[in-house]
């Protein structure tokens, strides 16, 4: 198979689309982040890359707390809006009509309309060049009751948004299930 | 909307499924990682969370280089296999019939069958508890020529795998496009 070189780029997908929240100058603000990942399991931690000059980062650095909210498809416009505007200029909560609530932490604003909400405390901030890599410990997880099936979050009800950067920056739904993890690979184990 | 608390967990999806490669004891080995994300843009960097005791991590720590390979749907069995077995016990390259090639770095094995391959040099390793958060600078990107459209990687040809951990650990395809990023949110801007 012929390979073509494409220089140095972070070509990886799909990425989860999140709305990261913080209180900045005592007001809740949210920004769209699609560079969010699990960073540790015991205890549960998350990492996010945020460009240094972002308004939300100011609040995260100031209070050392933040939230990660997972929007559903039906919030795709609001989600995109929070990525193309700055809280230094507009009140995103007002424009998007977000209902904000707080949990355990006093400075991690959570969006009621998002089916999943994580409250986080900052553990590390790594300065990597253009971005700060923020690592946070998850203090509590909130799930909208109508997104549960048998008491567990149901991805078909949560309807998370996948972000694709190349060739066109776009949001996609999830499609067909192609295999059970930790099971489908056993077929190869038998062939050994 | 009623919220239910779920304790502390990294409930976020979809995550991209990758095969992370390293030379361990002078042989190429690959492990499945679904905690991989962009970490910086200028210069391009990537982060991955790997449990401390993983065999591949030994090679990454030893040589300070690694690869990130993006498998397509048709490699879902091989991808899962690399997540449920250890290179300390089996030769995954042989079982999965991976064709391995090298680019700029002598210790970052790349999988020819994967449509996208990144070669990385380690910049930081953060010990977070159960996992090491590895941050690498991307030195080069390779794309299979048959996954390009007009010279750009085409997500419909790359066919990346999305990982869902809850409620059932499974792999999913991407579905319908629900909006253009940096455009669809402008509708709200006008409503302001």
Short mmCIF file of C-alpha atoms in Angstrom, two decimals:
data_model
loop_
_atom_site.label_atom_id
_atom_site.label_comp_id
_atom_site.label_asym_id
_atom_site.label_seq_id
_atom_site.Cartn_x
_atom_site.Cartn_y
_atom_site.Cartn_z
CA UNK A 1 0.00 0.00 0.00
CA UNK A 2 1.53 3.30 -1.05
CA UNK A 3 1.93 5.90 1.71
CA UNK A 4 2.02 9.66 1.30
CA UNK A 5 3.79 11.91 3.84
CA UNK A 6 1.73 14.80 5.22
CA UNK A 7 4.22 16.56 7.53
CA UNK A 8 3.60 16.98 11.23
CA UNK A 9 -0.07 17.06 12.20
CA UNK A 10 -2.35 15.61 14.86
CA UNK A 11 -4.47 13.66 12.42
CA UNK A 12 -6.65 11.57 14.70
CA UNK A 13 -10.39 10.97 14.84
CA UNK A 14 -13.15 10.87 15.84
CA UNK A 15 -12.74 13.16 18.86
CA UNK A 16 -15.49 13.73 21.44
CA UNK A 17 -17.01 17.20 21.46
CA UNK A 18 -17.28 18.77 24.92
CA UNK A 19 -18.30 22.07 26.44
CA UNK A 20 -15.74 22.99 29.09
CA UNK A 21 -17.01 25.35 31.76
CA UNK A 22 -15.40 27.68 34.27
CA UNK A 23 -16.33 30.79 36.19
CA UNK A 24 -14.46 33.73 34.70
CA UNK A 25 -14.75 37.10 36.43
CA UNK A 26 -17.49 35.49 38.56
CA UNK A 27 -19.65 34.48 35.61
CA UNK A 28 -20.07 31.02 34.07
CA UNK A 29 -18.54 30.63 30.63
CA UNK A 30 -18.22 27.66 28.28
CA UNK A 31 -15.91 26.83 25.41
CA UNK A 32 -15.98 24.00 22.89
CA UNK A 33 -13.12 21.51 23.32
CA UNK A 34 -12.54 18.49 21.08
CA UNK A 35 -9.17 17.57 22.55
CA UNK A 36 -10.42 15.92 25.69
CA UNK A 37 -9.48 12.43 26.83
CA UNK A 38 -9.29 10.09 29.78
CA UNK A 39 -5.89 10.65 31.44
CA UNK A 40 -5.97 8.25 34.38
CA UNK A 41 -8.30 5.61 35.78
CA UNK A 42 -7.47 5.28 39.49
CA UNK A 43 -8.37 7.99 40.43
CA UNK A 44 -10.39 9.10 37.36
CA UNK A 45 -8.75 12.05 35.56
CA UNK A 46 -9.29 13.83 32.30
CA UNK A 47 -7.00 15.91 30.07
CA UNK A 48 -7.83 18.82 27.79
CA UNK A 49 -5.73 20.94 25.48
CA UNK A 50 -6.71 24.62 25.45
CA UNK A 51 -5.03 27.46 23.55
CA UNK A 52 -3.27 29.75 26.06
CA UNK A 53 -5.24 32.89 25.24
CA UNK A 54 -8.73 31.41 25.67
CA UNK A 55 -11.01 33.23 28.06
CA UNK A 56 -12.20 30.04 29.79
CA UNK A 57 -8.60 29.05 30.59
CA UNK A 58 -8.29 32.23 32.64
CA UNK A 59 -11.09 30.96 34.90
CA UNK A 60 -9.59 27.48 35.11
CA UNK A 61 -6.18 28.87 36.11
CA UNK A 62 -7.77 31.26 38.58
CA UNK A 63 -10.10 28.88 40.44
CA UNK A 64 -8.38 25.55 39.59
CA UNK A 65 -11.75 23.96 38.89
CA UNK A 66 -13.67 23.31 35.67
CA UNK A 67 -16.47 21.26 34.21
CA UNK A 68 -16.75 19.02 31.15
CA UNK A 69 -20.24 18.80 29.64
CA UNK A 70 -21.15 16.38 26.86
CA UNK A 71 -23.72 17.87 24.47
CA UNK A 72 -26.20 15.82 22.41
CA UNK A 73 -26.87 16.24 18.68
CA UNK A 74 -29.72 18.62 19.43
CA UNK A 75 -27.22 21.08 20.93
CA UNK A 76 -24.94 21.10 17.87
CA UNK A 77 -25.61 24.78 17.05
CA UNK A 78 -25.02 25.92 20.63
CA UNK A 79 -21.90 23.76 20.80
CA UNK A 80 -20.47 25.27 17.63
CA UNK A 81 -21.40 28.76 18.79
CA UNK A 82 -19.35 28.29 21.99
CA UNK A 83 -16.36 27.43 19.78
CA UNK A 84 -16.53 30.43 17.46
CA UNK A 85 -17.18 33.16 20.03
CA UNK A 86 -15.34 34.40 23.11
CA UNK A 87 -16.80 34.90 26.58
CA UNK A 88 -14.82 38.13 26.71
CA UNK A 89 -17.26 39.55 24.15
CA UNK A 90 -20.58 37.70 24.48
CA UNK A 91 -22.60 36.06 27.23
CA UNK A 92 -22.73 32.53 25.83
CA UNK A 93 -25.00 31.26 28.62
CA UNK A 94 -27.61 33.83 27.64
CA UNK A 95 -27.34 33.35 23.86
CA UNK A 96 -27.42 29.54 24.15
CA UNK A 97 -30.08 29.62 26.89
CA UNK A 98 -28.05 27.21 29.01
CA UNK A 99 -29.51 26.35 32.40
CA UNK A 100 -26.48 26.39 34.69
CA UNK A 101 -26.27 24.40 37.93
CA UNK A 102 -23.51 23.67 40.44
CA UNK A 103 -22.62 20.45 42.23
CA UNK A 104 -19.85 19.87 44.78
CA UNK A 105 -17.49 22.57 43.54
CA UNK A 106 -18.40 26.23 43.71
CA UNK A 107 -16.64 27.22 40.49
CA UNK A 108 -17.44 24.44 38.04
CA UNK A 109 -20.63 25.51 36.23
CA UNK A 110 -22.60 22.61 34.72
CA UNK A 111 -25.07 22.72 31.81
CA UNK A 112 -28.39 21.08 32.64
CA UNK A 113 -29.27 20.44 28.97
CA UNK A 114 -26.09 18.36 28.45
CA UNK A 115 -26.78 14.71 29.34
CA UNK A 116 -23.38 14.16 31.00
CA UNK A 117 -21.52 16.59 33.28
CA UNK A 118 -18.17 16.12 34.99
CA UNK A 119 -16.89 18.31 37.83
CA UNK A 120 -13.10 18.53 37.94
CA UNK A 121 -10.25 19.87 40.08
CA UNK A 122 -7.01 20.84 38.34
CA UNK A 123 -4.06 18.53 39.12
CA UNK A 124 -1.52 19.69 36.52
CA UNK A 125 -1.22 22.29 33.78
CA UNK A 126 1.52 21.61 31.23
CA UNK A 127 2.57 24.45 28.93
CA UNK A 128 3.27 22.77 25.58
CA UNK A 129 3.72 25.71 23.19
CA UNK A 130 0.46 27.06 21.76
CA UNK A 131 -1.72 25.10 24.23
CA UNK A 132 -2.00 24.34 27.93
CA UNK A 133 -2.64 20.67 28.65
CA UNK A 134 -4.94 20.74 31.67
CA UNK A 135 -5.25 17.56 33.75
CA UNK A 136 -8.16 17.40 36.16
CA UNK A 137 -9.39 14.92 38.72
CA UNK A 138 -13.07 14.13 38.33
CA UNK A 139 -14.90 14.84 41.56
CA UNK A 140 -18.42 13.92 40.48
CA UNK A 141 -20.37 12.81 37.39
CA UNK A 142 -23.97 13.82 36.67
CA UNK A 143 -26.18 12.09 34.11
CA UNK A 144 -29.64 13.20 32.97
CA UNK A 145 -32.13 10.65 34.21
CA UNK A 146 -33.81 10.35 30.81
CA UNK A 147 -30.48 9.18 29.28
CA UNK A 148 -30.28 6.09 31.50
CA UNK A 149 -31.25 2.53 30.62
CA UNK A 150 -31.30 0.10 33.55
CA UNK A 151 -29.54 2.73 35.64
CA UNK A 152 -26.60 3.13 33.22
CA UNK A 153 -25.88 5.99 30.78
CA UNK A 154 -27.07 4.83 27.36
CA UNK A 155 -25.01 6.12 24.44
CA UNK A 156 -28.06 5.91 22.15
CA UNK A 157 -29.86 8.37 24.42
CA UNK A 158 -26.81 10.53 25.22
CA UNK A 159 -26.19 10.98 21.45
CA UNK A 160 -22.64 12.37 21.76
CA UNK A 161 -21.15 14.46 18.95
CA UNK A 162 -18.00 13.32 17.12
CA UNK A 163 -15.65 15.95 15.70
CA UNK A 164 -13.80 15.43 12.43
CA UNK A 165 -11.16 18.02 11.53
CA UNK A 166 -9.92 16.75 8.16
CA UNK A 167 -10.77 16.93 5.24
CA UNK A 168 -13.67 19.18 6.38
CA UNK A 169 -14.28 20.35 9.93
CA UNK A 170 -17.62 18.76 10.78
CA UNK A 171 -19.74 17.11 13.45
CA UNK A 172 -20.96 13.55 13.01
CA UNK A 173 -23.27 11.14 14.78
CA UNK A 174 -22.24 7.67 15.77
CA UNK A 175 -23.21 4.86 13.41
CA UNK A 176 -23.41 1.09 13.40
CA UNK A 177 -21.85 -1.04 16.15
CA UNK A 178 -19.06 -3.10 14.56
CA UNK A 179 -17.95 -5.22 17.48
CA UNK A 180 -17.92 -5.80 21.21
CA UNK A 181 -14.67 -4.64 22.79
CA UNK A 182 -12.57 -7.26 24.62
CA UNK A 183 -14.55 -10.01 22.84
CA UNK A 184 -14.28 -9.69 19.04
CA UNK A 185 -10.47 -10.00 19.16
CA UNK A 186 -10.69 -13.42 20.79
CA UNK A 187 -11.40 -14.89 17.35
CA UNK A 188 -7.77 -14.19 16.46
CA UNK A 189 -6.59 -15.67 19.72
CA UNK A 190 -8.15 -18.99 18.71
CA UNK A 191 -6.51 -18.85 15.27
CA UNK A 192 -3.03 -18.51 16.79
CA UNK B 1 -34.25 17.78 33.83
CA UNK B 2 -33.46 15.43 36.71
CA UNK B 3 -29.78 14.55 37.20
CA UNK B 4 -28.41 11.39 38.79
CA UNK B 5 -24.93 11.32 40.39
CA UNK B 6 -22.62 8.54 39.22
CA UNK B 7 -19.50 9.11 41.34
CA UNK B 8 -16.12 9.85 39.85
CA UNK B 9 -15.64 8.46 36.34
CA UNK B 10 -14.21 9.55 33.00
CA UNK B 11 -17.50 9.25 31.16
CA UNK B 12 -16.70 10.76 27.80
CA UNK B 13 -17.27 9.55 24.25
CA UNK B 14 -16.72 8.74 21.46
CA UNK B 15 -12.95 8.19 21.75
CA UNK B 16 -10.73 7.41 18.76
CA UNK B 17 -9.27 3.89 18.69
CA UNK B 18 -5.54 3.78 17.98
CA UNK B 19 -2.78 1.19 17.83
CA UNK B 20 0.24 2.60 19.62
CA UNK B 21 3.55 1.07 18.57
CA UNK B 22 7.01 0.86 20.08
CA UNK B 23 10.03 -1.38 19.84
CA UNK B 24 10.28 -3.43 23.00
CA UNK B 25 13.31 -5.65 23.46
CA UNK B 26 14.17 -4.86 19.83
CA UNK B 27 10.85 -6.11 18.43
CA UNK B 28 7.86 -4.06 17.25
CA UNK B 29 4.84 -4.29 19.50
CA UNK B 30 1.43 -2.61 19.40
CA UNK B 31 -1.24 -1.93 22.00
CA UNK B 32 -4.77 -0.58 21.65
CA UNK B 33 -5.21 2.90 23.13
CA UNK B 34 -8.53 4.78 23.21
CA UNK B 35 -7.28 7.63 25.41
CA UNK B 36 -5.42 9.51 22.74
CA UNK B 37 -5.92 13.19 21.94
CA UNK B 38 -4.38 16.25 20.37
CA UNK B 39 -2.30 17.99 23.08
CA UNK B 40 -0.82 20.96 21.24
CA UNK B 41 -1.06 22.52 17.78
CA UNK B 42 2.14 24.54 17.28
CA UNK B 43 4.10 22.28 17.21
CA UNK B 44 1.69 19.32 16.76
CA UNK B 45 1.67 17.04 19.81
CA UNK B 46 -0.45 14.15 20.97
CA UNK B 47 -1.20 12.72 24.43
CA UNK B 48 -1.95 9.14 25.44
CA UNK B 49 -2.79 7.56 28.78
CA UNK B 50 -1.21 4.12 29.27
CA UNK B 51 -1.40 1.92 32.36
CA UNK B 52 2.07 1.78 33.98
CA UNK B 53 2.57 -1.96 33.66
CA UNK B 54 1.89 -2.21 29.92
CA UNK B 55 4.59 -3.87 27.85
CA UNK B 56 4.51 -1.21 25.11
CA UNK B 57 5.15 1.54 27.68
CA UNK B 58 8.47 -0.15 28.51
CA UNK B 59 9.56 0.42 24.89
CA UNK B 60 8.29 4.01 24.87
CA UNK B 61 10.19 4.83 28.09
CA UNK B 62 13.28 3.06 26.82
CA UNK B 63 13.58 4.59 23.32
CA UNK B 64 11.49 7.77 23.87
CA UNK B 65 9.74 7.24 20.54
CA UNK B 66 6.41 5.70 19.59
CA UNK B 67 3.87 5.54 16.79
CA UNK B 68 0.12 6.10 16.65
CA UNK B 69 -1.69 4.12 13.96
CA UNK B 70 -5.36 4.64 13.11
CA UNK B 71 -7.06 1.36 12.12
CA UNK B 72 -10.10 1.11 9.81
CA UNK B 73 -13.27 -0.88 10.49
CA UNK B 74 -11.81 -3.88 8.63
CA UNK B 75 -9.08 -4.15 11.29
CA UNK B 76 -11.50 -4.22 14.22
CA UNK B 77 -10.61 -7.81 15.24
CA UNK B 78 -6.86 -7.15 15.09
CA UNK B 79 -7.37 -3.89 16.99
CA UNK B 80 -9.30 -5.60 19.76
CA UNK B 81 -6.77 -8.43 19.87
CA UNK B 82 -3.96 -5.93 20.54
CA UNK B 83 -5.96 -4.67 23.52
CA UNK B 84 -6.64 -8.02 25.17
CA UNK B 85 -3.19 -9.59 24.81
CA UNK B 86 0.31 -8.61 25.97
CA UNK B 87 3.42 -8.43 23.82
CA UNK B 88 5.24 -10.08 26.71
CA UNK B 89 3.37 -13.29 25.85
CA UNK B 90 2.43 -13.19 22.16
CA UNK B 91 3.89 -11.79 18.95
CA UNK B 92 1.01 -9.51 17.96
CA UNK B 93 2.62 -8.52 14.65
CA UNK B 94 2.67 -12.16 13.60
CA UNK B 95 -0.84 -13.03 14.81
CA UNK B 96 -2.35 -9.88 13.24
CA UNK B 97 -0.19 -10.17 10.11
CA UNK B 98 0.76 -6.52 10.37
CA UNK B 99 3.20 -5.27 7.74
CA UNK B 100 5.57 -3.05 9.73
CA UNK B 101 7.52 -0.17 8.21
CA UNK B 102 9.71 2.60 9.61
CA UNK B 103 9.90 6.28 8.66
CA UNK B 104 12.17 8.96 10.13
CA UNK B 105 12.59 7.42 13.58
CA UNK B 106 14.32 4.10 14.06
CA UNK B 107 12.13 2.93 16.95
CA UNK B 108 8.60 3.93 15.96
CA UNK B 109 7.16 0.92 14.09
CA UNK B 110 4.26 1.79 11.76
CA UNK B 111 1.48 -0.49 10.48
CA UNK B 112 1.10 -0.40 6.72
CA UNK B 113 -2.53 -1.63 6.81
CA UNK B 114 -3.59 1.34 9.01
CA UNK B 115 -4.57 4.29 6.79
CA UNK B 116 -2.98 6.91 9.07
CA UNK B 117 0.33 6.64 10.92
CA UNK B 118 2.00 9.19 13.19
CA UNK B 119 5.65 9.05 14.25
CA UNK B 120 6.28 10.66 17.64
CA UNK B 121 9.08 11.66 19.99
CA UNK B 122 8.35 11.75 23.72
CA UNK B 123 8.30 15.26 25.24
CA UNK B 124 6.82 14.53 28.68
CA UNK B 125 5.66 11.57 30.74
CA UNK B 126 3.38 12.46 33.66
CA UNK B 127 2.80 9.81 36.32
CA UNK B 128 -0.85 10.27 37.33
CA UNK B 129 -1.56 7.23 39.51
CA UNK B 130 -2.55 4.12 37.58
CA UNK B 131 -1.52 5.59 34.22
CA UNK B 132 1.35 7.43 32.57
CA UNK B 133 0.24 10.35 30.44
CA UNK B 134 2.67 10.35 27.52
CA UNK B 135 2.98 13.53 25.46
CA UNK B 136 4.73 13.19 22.12
CA UNK B 137 5.68 15.58 19.35
CA UNK B 138 4.58 14.38 15.93
CA UNK B 139 7.55 14.13 13.60
CA UNK B 140 5.78 12.85 10.50
CA UNK B 141 2.35 11.73 9.30
CA UNK B 142 1.77 8.99 6.71
CA UNK B 143 -1.52 8.43 4.92
CA UNK B 144 -2.39 5.52 2.63
CA UNK B 145 -2.75 6.88 -0.87
CA UNK B 146 -6.06 5.10 -1.43
CA UNK B 147 -7.59 7.03 1.52
CA UNK B 148 -7.05 10.42 -0.10
CA UNK B 149 -9.56 12.54 -2.00
CA UNK B 150 -8.11 15.54 -3.82
CA UNK B 151 -4.87 15.00 -1.93
CA UNK B 152 -6.48 15.16 1.53
CA UNK B 153 -7.23 12.29 3.96
CA UNK B 154 -10.90 11.41 3.50
CA UNK B 155 -12.66 10.26 6.69
CA UNK B 156 -15.10 8.20 4.61
CA UNK B 157 -12.17 6.20 3.25
CA UNK B 158 -10.13 6.14 6.48
CA UNK B 159 -13.15 4.69 8.32
CA UNK B 160 -11.86 5.32 11.87
CA UNK B 161 -13.21 3.30 14.80
CA UNK B 162 -15.00 5.00 17.70
CA UNK B 163 -14.78 3.44 21.16
CA UNK B 164 -17.68 3.52 23.59
CA UNK B 165 -17.00 2.33 27.14
CA UNK B 166 -20.41 2.70 28.78
CA UNK B 167 -23.00 1.07 28.97
CA UNK B 168 -21.29 -1.66 26.91
CA UNK B 169 -17.67 -1.59 25.72
CA UNK B 170 -18.02 -1.53 21.95
CA UNK B 171 -16.67 -0.20 18.67
CA UNK B 172 -18.84 1.95 16.42
CA UNK B 173 -18.65 3.47 12.95
CA UNK B 174 -19.27 7.12 12.31
CA UNK B 175 -22.76 8.07 11.13
CA UNK B 176 -24.51 11.02 9.59
CA UNK B 177 -22.91 14.47 9.35
CA UNK B 178 -24.95 16.84 11.55
CA UNK B 179 -23.23 20.13 10.85
CA UNK B 180 -20.22 22.00 9.53
CA UNK B 181 -17.95 23.13 12.34
CA UNK B 182 -17.31 26.89 12.70
CA UNK B 183 -20.36 27.54 10.49
CA UNK B 184 -23.53 26.01 11.97
CA UNK B 185 -23.16 28.06 15.19
CA UNK B 186 -23.34 31.33 13.26
CA UNK B 187 -27.11 30.93 13.12
CA UNK B 188 -27.18 31.71 16.84
CA UNK B 189 -24.87 34.65 16.34
CA UNK B 190 -27.48 36.22 14.09
CA UNK B 191 -30.27 35.58 16.61
CA UNK B 192 -28.43 37.51 19.33
#
